[in-house]
Short mmCIF file of C-alpha atoms and ligand atoms in Angstrom, two decimals:
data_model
loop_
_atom_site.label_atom_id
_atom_site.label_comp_id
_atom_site.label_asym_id
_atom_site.label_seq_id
_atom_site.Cartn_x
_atom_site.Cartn_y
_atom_site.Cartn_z
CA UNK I 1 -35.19 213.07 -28.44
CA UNK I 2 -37.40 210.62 -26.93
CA UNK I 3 -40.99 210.76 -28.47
CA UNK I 4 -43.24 209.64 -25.32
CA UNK I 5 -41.83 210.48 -21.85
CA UNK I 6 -43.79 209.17 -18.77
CA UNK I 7 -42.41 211.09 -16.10
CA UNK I 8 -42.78 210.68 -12.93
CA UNK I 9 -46.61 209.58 -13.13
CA UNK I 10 -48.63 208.75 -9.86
CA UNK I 11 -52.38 208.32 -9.54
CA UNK I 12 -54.80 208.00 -7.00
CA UNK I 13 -58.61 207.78 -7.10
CA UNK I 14 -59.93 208.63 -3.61
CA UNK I 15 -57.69 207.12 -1.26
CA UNK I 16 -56.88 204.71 -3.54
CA UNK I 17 -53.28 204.74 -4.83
CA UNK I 18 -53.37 203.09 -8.98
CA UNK I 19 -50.19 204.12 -9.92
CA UNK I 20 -47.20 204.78 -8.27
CA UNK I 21 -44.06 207.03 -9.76
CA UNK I 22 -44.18 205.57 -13.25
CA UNK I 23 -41.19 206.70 -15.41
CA UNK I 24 -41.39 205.22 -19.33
CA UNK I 25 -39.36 206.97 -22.08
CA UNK I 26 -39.84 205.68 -25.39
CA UNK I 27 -37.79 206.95 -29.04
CA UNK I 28 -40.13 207.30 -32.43
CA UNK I 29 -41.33 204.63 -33.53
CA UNK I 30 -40.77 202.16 -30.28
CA UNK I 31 -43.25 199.83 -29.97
CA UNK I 32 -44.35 200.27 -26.00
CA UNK I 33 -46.49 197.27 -24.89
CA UNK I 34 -47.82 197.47 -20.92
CA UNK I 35 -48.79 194.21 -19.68
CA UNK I 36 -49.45 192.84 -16.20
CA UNK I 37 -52.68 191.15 -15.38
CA UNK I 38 -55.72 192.58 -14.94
CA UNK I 39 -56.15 195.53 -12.51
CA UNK I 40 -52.35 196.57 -12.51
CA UNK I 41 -52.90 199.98 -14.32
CA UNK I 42 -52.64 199.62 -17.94
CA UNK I 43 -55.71 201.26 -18.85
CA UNK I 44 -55.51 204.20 -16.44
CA UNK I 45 -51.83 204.91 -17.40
CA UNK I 46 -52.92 205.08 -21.15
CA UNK I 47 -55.74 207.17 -20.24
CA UNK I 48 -53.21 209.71 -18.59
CA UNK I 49 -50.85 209.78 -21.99
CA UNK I 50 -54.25 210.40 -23.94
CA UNK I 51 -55.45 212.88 -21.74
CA UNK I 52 -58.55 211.10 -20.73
CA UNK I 53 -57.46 211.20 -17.06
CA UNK I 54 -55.55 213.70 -15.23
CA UNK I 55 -52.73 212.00 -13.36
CA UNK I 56 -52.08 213.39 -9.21
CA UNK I 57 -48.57 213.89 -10.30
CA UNK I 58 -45.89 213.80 -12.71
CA UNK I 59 -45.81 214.82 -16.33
CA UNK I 60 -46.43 213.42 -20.17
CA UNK I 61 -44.15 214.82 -22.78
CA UNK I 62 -45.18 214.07 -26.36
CA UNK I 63 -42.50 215.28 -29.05
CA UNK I 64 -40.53 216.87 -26.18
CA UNK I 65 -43.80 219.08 -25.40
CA UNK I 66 -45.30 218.98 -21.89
CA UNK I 67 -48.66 217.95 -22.78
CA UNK I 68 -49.51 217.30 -19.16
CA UNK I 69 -52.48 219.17 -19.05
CA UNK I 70 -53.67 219.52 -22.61
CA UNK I 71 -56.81 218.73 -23.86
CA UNK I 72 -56.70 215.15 -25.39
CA UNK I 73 -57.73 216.69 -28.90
CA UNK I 74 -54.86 219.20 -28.33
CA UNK I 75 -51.95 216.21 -28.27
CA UNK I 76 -50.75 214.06 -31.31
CA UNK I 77 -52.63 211.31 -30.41
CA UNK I 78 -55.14 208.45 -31.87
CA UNK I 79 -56.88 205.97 -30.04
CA UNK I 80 -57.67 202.29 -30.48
CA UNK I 81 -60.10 200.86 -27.69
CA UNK I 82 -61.08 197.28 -27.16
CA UNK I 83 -64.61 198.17 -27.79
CA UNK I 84 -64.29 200.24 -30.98
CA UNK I 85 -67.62 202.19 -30.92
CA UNK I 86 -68.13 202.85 -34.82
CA UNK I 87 -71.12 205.27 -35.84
CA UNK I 88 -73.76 202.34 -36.67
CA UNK I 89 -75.55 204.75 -39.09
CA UNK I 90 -72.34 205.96 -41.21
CA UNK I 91 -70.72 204.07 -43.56
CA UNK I 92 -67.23 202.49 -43.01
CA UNK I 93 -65.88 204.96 -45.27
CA UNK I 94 -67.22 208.37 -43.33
CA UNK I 95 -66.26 206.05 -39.99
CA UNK I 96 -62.58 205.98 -41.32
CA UNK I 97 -62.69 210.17 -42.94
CA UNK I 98 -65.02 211.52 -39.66
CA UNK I 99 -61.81 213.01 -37.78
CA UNK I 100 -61.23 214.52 -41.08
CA UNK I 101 -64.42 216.00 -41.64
CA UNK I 102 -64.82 217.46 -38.25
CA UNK I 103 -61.17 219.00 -39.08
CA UNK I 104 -62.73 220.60 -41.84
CA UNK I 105 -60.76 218.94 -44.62
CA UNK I 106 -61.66 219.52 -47.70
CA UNK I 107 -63.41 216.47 -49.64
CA UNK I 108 -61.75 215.01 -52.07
CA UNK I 109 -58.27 214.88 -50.07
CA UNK I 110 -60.17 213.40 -47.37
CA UNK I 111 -61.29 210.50 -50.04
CA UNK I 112 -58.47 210.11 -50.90
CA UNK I 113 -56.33 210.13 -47.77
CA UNK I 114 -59.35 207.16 -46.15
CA UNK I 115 -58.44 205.39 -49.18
CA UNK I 116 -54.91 205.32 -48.56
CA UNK I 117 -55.60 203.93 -45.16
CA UNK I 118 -58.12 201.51 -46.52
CA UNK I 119 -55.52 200.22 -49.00
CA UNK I 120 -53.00 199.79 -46.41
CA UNK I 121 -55.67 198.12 -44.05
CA UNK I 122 -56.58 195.89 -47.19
CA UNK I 123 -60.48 196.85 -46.18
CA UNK I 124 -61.17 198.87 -49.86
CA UNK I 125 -64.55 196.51 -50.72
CA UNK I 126 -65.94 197.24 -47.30
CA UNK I 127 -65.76 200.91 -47.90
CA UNK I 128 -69.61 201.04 -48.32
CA UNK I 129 -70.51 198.86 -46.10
CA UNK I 130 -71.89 199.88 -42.21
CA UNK I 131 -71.03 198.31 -39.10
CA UNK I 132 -73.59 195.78 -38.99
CA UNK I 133 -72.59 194.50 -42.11
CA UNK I 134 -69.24 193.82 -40.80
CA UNK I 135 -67.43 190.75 -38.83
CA UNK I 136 -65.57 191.52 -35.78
CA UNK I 137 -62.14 191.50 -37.24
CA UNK I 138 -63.34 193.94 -40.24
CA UNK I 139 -64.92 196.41 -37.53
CA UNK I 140 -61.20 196.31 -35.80
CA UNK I 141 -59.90 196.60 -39.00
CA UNK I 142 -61.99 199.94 -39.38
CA UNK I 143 -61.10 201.02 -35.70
CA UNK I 144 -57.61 201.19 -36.86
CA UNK I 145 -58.39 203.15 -39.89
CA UNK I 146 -59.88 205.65 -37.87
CA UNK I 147 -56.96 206.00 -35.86
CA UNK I 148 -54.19 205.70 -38.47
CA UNK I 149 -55.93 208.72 -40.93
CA UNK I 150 -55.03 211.28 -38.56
CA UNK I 151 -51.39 210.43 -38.96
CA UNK I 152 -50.74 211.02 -35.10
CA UNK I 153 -47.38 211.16 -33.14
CA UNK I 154 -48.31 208.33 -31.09
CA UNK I 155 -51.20 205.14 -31.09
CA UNK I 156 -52.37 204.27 -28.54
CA UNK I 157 -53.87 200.84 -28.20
CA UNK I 158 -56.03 199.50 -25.13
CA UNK I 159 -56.69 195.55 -25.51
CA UNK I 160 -57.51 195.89 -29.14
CA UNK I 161 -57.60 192.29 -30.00
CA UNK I 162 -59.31 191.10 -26.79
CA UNK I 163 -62.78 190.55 -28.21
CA UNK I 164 -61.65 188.35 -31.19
CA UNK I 165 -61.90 184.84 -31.64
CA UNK I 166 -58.24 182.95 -31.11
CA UNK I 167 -57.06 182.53 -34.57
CA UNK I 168 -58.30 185.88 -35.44
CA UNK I 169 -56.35 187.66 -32.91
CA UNK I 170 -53.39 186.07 -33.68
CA UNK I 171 -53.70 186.90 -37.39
CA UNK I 172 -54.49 191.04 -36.25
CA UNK I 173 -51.22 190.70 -34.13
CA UNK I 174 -49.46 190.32 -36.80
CA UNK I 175 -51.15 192.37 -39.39
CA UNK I 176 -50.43 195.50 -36.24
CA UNK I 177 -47.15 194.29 -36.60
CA UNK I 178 -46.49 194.50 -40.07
CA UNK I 179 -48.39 197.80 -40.07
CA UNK I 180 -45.74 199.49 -37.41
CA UNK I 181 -43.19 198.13 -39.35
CA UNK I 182 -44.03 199.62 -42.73
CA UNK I 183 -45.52 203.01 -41.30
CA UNK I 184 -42.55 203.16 -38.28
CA UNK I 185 -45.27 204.61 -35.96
CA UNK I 186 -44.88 205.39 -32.06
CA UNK I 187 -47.48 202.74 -30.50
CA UNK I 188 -48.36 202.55 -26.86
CA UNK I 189 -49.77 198.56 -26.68
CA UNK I 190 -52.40 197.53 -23.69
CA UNK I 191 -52.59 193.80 -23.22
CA UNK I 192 -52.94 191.71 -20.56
CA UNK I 193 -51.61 188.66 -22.86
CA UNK I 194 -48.10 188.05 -22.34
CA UNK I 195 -47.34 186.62 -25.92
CA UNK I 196 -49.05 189.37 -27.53
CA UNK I 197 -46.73 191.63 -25.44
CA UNK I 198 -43.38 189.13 -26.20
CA UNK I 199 -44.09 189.32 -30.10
CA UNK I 200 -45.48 192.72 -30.69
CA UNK I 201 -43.20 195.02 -28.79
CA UNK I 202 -39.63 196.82 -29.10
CA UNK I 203 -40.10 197.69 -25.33
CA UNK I 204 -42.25 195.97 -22.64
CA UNK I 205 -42.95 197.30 -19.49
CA UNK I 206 -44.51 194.36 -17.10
CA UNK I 207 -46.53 196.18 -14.21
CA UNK I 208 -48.35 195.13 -11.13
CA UNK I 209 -49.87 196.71 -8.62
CA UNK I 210 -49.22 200.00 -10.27
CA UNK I 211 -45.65 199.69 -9.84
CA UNK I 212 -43.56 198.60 -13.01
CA UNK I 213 -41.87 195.83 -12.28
CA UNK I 214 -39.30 196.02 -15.17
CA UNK I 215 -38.69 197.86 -18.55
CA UNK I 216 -37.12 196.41 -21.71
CA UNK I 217 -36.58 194.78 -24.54
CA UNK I 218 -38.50 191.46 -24.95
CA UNK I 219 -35.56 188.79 -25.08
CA UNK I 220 -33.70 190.80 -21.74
CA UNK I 221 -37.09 190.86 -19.70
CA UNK I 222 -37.64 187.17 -20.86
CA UNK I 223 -33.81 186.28 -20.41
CA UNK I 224 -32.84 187.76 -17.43
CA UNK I 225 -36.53 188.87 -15.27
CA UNK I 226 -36.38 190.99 -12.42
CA UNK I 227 -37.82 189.23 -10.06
CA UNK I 228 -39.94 186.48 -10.21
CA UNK I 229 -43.14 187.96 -10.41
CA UNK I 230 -41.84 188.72 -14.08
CA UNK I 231 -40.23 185.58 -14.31
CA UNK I 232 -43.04 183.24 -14.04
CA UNK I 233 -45.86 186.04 -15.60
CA UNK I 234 -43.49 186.28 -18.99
CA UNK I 235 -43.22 182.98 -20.64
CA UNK I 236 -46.39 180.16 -21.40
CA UNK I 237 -45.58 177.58 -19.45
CA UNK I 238 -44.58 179.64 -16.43
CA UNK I 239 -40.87 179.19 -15.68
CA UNK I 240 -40.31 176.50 -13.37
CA UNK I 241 -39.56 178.28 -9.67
CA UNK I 242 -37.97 175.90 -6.59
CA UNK I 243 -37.00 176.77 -3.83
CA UNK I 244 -32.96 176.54 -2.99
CA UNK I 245 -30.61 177.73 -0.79
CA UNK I 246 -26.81 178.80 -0.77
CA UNK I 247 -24.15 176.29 0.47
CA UNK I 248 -20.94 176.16 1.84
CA UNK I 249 -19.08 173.54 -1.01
CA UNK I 250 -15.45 172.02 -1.51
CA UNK I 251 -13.89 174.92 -2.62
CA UNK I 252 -16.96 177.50 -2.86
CA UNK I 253 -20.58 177.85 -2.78
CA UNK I 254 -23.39 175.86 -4.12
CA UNK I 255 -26.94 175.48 -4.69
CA UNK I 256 -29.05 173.00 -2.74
CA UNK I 257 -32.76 172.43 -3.77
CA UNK I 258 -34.74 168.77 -4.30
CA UNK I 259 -32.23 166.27 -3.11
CA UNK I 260 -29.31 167.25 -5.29
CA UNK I 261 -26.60 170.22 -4.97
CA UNK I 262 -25.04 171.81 -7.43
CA UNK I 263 -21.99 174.80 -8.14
CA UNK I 264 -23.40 178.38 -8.39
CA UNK I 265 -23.38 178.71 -12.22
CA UNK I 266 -20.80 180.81 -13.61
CA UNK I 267 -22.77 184.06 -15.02
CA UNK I 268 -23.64 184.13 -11.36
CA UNK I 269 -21.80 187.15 -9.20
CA UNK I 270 -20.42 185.25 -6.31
CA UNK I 271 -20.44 188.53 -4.32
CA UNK I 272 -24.57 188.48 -4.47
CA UNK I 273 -24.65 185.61 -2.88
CA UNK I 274 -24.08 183.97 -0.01
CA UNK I 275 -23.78 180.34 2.29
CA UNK I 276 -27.03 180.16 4.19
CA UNK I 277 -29.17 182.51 1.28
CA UNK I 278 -32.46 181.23 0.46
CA UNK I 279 -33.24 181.37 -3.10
CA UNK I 280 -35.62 180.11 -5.51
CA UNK I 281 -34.18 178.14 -8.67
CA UNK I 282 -35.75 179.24 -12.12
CA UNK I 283 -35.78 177.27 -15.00
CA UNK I 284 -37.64 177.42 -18.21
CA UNK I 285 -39.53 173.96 -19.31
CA UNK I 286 -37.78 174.38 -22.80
CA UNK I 287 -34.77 174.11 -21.01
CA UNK I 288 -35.30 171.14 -19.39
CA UNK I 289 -34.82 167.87 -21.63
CA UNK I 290 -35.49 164.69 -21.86
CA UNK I 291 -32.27 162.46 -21.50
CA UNK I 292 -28.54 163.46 -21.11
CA UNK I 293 -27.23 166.83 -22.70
CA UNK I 294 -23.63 166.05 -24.57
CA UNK I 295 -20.67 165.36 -21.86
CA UNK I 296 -19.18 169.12 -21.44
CA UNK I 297 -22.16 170.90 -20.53
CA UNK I 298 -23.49 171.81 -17.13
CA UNK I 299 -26.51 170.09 -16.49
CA UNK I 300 -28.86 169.20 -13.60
CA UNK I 301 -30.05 165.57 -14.13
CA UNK I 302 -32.97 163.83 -12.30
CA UNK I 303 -35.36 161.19 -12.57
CA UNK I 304 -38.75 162.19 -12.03
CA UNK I 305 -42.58 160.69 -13.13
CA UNK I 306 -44.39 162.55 -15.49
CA UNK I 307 -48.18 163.26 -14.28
CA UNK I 308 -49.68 164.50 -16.88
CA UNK I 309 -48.33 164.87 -20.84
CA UNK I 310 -50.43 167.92 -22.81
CA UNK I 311 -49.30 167.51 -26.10
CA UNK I 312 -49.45 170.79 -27.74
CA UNK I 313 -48.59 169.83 -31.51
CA UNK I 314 -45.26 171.80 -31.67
CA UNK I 315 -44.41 171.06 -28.17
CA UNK I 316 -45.44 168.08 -25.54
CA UNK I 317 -45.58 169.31 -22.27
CA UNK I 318 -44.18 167.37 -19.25
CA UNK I 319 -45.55 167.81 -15.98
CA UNK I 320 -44.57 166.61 -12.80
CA UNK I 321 -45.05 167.04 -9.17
CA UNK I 322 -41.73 168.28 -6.96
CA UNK I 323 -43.90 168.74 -3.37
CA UNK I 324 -46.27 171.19 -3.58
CA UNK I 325 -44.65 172.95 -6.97
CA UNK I 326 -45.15 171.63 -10.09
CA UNK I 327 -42.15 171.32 -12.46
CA UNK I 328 -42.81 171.17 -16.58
CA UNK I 329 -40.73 170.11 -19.21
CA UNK I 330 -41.17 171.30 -22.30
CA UNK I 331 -40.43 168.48 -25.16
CA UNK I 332 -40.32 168.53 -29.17
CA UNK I 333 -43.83 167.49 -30.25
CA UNK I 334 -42.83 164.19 -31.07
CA UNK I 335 -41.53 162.69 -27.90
CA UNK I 336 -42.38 159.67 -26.48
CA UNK I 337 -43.55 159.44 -23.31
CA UNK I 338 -46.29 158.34 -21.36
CA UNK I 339 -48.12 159.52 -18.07
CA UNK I 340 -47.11 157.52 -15.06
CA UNK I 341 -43.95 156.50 -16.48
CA UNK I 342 -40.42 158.08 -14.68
CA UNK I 343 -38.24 159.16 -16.70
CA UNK I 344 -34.38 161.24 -16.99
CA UNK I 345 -34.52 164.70 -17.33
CA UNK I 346 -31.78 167.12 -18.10
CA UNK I 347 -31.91 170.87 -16.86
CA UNK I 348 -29.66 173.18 -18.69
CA UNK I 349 -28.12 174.98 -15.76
CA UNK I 350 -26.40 177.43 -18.14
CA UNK I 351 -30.05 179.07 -18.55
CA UNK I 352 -30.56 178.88 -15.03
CA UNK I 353 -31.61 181.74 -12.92
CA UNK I 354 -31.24 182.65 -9.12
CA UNK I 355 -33.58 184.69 -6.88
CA UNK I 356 -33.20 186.23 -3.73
CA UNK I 357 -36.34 184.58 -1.54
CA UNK I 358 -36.90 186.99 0.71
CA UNK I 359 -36.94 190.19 -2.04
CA UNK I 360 -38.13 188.00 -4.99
CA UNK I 361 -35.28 189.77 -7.01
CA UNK I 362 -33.37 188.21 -9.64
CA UNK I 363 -29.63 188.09 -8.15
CA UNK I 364 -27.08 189.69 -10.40
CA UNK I 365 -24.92 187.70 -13.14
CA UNK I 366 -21.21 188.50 -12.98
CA UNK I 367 -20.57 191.56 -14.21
CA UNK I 368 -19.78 191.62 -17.90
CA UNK I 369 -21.82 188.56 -18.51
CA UNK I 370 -24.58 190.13 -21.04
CA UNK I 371 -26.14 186.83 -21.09
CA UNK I 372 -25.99 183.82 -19.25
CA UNK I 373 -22.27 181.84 -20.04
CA UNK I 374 -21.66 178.38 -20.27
CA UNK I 375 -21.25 176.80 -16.81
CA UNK I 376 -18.60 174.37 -14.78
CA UNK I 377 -19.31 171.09 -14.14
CA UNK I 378 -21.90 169.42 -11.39
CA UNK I 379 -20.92 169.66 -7.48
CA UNK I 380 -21.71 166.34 -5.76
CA UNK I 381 -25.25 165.90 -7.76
CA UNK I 382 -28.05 163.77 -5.72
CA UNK I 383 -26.03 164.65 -2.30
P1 ADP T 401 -55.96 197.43 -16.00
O1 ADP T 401 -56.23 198.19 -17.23
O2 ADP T 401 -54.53 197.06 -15.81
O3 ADP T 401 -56.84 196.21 -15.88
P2 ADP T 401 -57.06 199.75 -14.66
O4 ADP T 401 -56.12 200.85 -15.01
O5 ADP T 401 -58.33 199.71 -15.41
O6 ADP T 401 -56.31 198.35 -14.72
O7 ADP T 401 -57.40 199.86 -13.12
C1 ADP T 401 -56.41 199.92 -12.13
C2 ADP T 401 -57.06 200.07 -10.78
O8 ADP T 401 -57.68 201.34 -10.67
C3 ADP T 401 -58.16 199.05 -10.51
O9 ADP T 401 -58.07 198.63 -9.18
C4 ADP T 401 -59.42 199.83 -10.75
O10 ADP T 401 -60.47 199.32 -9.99
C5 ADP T 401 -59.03 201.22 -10.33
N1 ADP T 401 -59.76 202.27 -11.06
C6 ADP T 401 -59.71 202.49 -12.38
N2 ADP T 401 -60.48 203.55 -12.73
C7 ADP T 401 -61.03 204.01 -11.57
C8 ADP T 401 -61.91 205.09 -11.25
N3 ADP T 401 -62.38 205.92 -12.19
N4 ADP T 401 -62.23 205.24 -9.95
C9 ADP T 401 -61.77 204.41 -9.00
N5 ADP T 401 -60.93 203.40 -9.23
C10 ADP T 401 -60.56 203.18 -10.51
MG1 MG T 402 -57.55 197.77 -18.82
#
């Protein structure tokens, strides 16, 4: 039995249309991150599921009940916001127990259960503390507490992380990881940050414009996008997009884009596509590297000047100008290369994806093909 089902869910304000036929089912303890930039519908979507907003139609089923018009307080549900509003005058520890004593729960099990929750939050010496006393990570830390000691069905999480500092975000990512992972909780993850959204979740749904664009597991949206609004907003650097178009070829169809041609890859159905298509080319930097790959695999190779070189530590990015797109390779951390300088590139074409320019939607791989094969050989390159 699925533990969150979206079903159905539009919403308008006014004559203003936010969200458009959402449909989201998630099992116990998914981890459900919406992302999409800023705007899309996150926040008013997650208000619905709380019960903070009313959606104009469709229903939210929590533990296979139709909560659709219950009271937020009626529905198995706890709430982490970006701007976690503690009670300045309480201390952390009757912050963490409040839900408990407005429950009317006895005293010393509620001690004891905001200790547990402490413990597990690793925030036991800030117990007596207040708010003020407290850095921005520890008052998260508390906002979390709060949440996790009503043992709900479902979190709910709206850009929790967005007001720390960089390094201190990355370490609460993790820590919200590790925490789903040990307690096995149903989480519902706002974030506008795609690599919060890539590392945190069991199921990502990328929305815009109210609409969800796609829903799934991290590695299939990131591997195989729907369309390339998805394409280029998953994945830091953007994947590279060119344009292309279908070709008649000795003996079949190709792709055409920069000054080069090349066979349809393999994982590619041939019957979604056809001579005369126009398409759009995607291909991740890291697939793109510097040199030859080894003879046997299907490569497009080019000689192009790099602009500019951001060298990232891990990675050194490679960024050149194809017309009016711009094209990045990303390299290991140590290569050596210079700005200015042309060098040979090598695209590996069995990670290459095809869109459909006039829809934006990914075309189809053969059917079968779970994940991109291994390709044939180059058609005629630099034609
Ligand atoms: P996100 O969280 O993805 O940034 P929101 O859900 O906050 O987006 O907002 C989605 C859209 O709905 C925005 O265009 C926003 O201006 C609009 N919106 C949100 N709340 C209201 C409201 N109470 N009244 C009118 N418009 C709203
Ligand atoms: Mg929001």
């Amino acid at each position: 039995m699925s533990d969150l089902a979206i079903d159905h869910i539009s919403k308008s304000f006014g004559a203003t249309d936010v969200l458009h036929r959402i449909d989201l089912t998630i099992d116990r303890g998914d981890f459900l991150v919406l992302v999409g930039p800023s705007g899309c519908g996150k926040s008013t979507l997650l208000s619905i599921v709380a019960g903070l907003e009313q959606p104009t139609s469709g229903r939210i089923l929590i533990g296979g009940n139709d909560v659709t018009t219950a009271e937020p307080k009626e529905r198995d549900i706890a709430m982490v916001f970006q701007s976690y509003a503690l009670y300045p005058s309480m201390t952390v520890e009757r912050n963490i127990g409040f839900s408990l004593e407005m429950a009317g729960v006895a005293k010393d099990k509620r001690k004891a259960r905001v200790r547990e929750v402490a413990e597990l939050l690793k925030i036991e010496q800030l117990l007596p503390r207040r708010p003020s006393q407290l850095s921005g990570g520890q008052r998260q830390r508390v906002a979390m507490g709060r949440a996790l000691v009503r043992e709900p069905e479902v979190f709910l999480f709206d850009e929790p992380l967005s007001n720390l500092d960089a390094k201190l975000r990355v370490d609460m990512r993790v820590e919200i990881k590790r925490l789903h992972q040990r307690l096995g909780t149903t989480i519902v993850y706002v974030t506008h940050d795609q690599i919060e959204a890539m590392t945190m979740a069991t199921k990502i749904a990328v929305m815009k414009d109210g609409f969800v664009q796609q829903f799934g597991a991290p590695k299939d949206v990131y591997d195989r996008p729907a369309n390339v609004f998805v394409a280029t907003f998953m994945g830091s650097p953007p994947m590279n997009i060119l344009p292309a178009e279908i070709v008649e070829a000795r003996g079949g169809l190709a792709v055409r884009f920069e000054k080069d041609e090349i066979a349809v890859p393999a994982h590619i159905d041939l019957d979604a596509v056809h001579a005369g298509q126009k398409t759009f080319l995607g291909l991740r930097p890291e697939a793109v590297h510097l040199g030859q790959l080894p003879s046997g695999s299907l490569a497009w190779t080019f000689d192009h000047t790099v602009d500019v070189i951001e060298p990232t530590g891990p990675s050194t990015l490679a960024l050149m100008e194809f017309g009016e797109d711009e094209f990045i390779a990303s390299l290991p951390g140590d290569a050596d290369i210079v700005a200015g300088e042309s060098y040979t590139f090598a695209a590996d074409l069995s990670k290459a994806l095809l869109f459909d320019r006039e829809t934006g939607n990914r075309i189809a791989h053969r059917p079968g093909t779970e994940a991109p094969a291994p390709t044939l050989s180059v058609v005629g390159a630099k034609g």
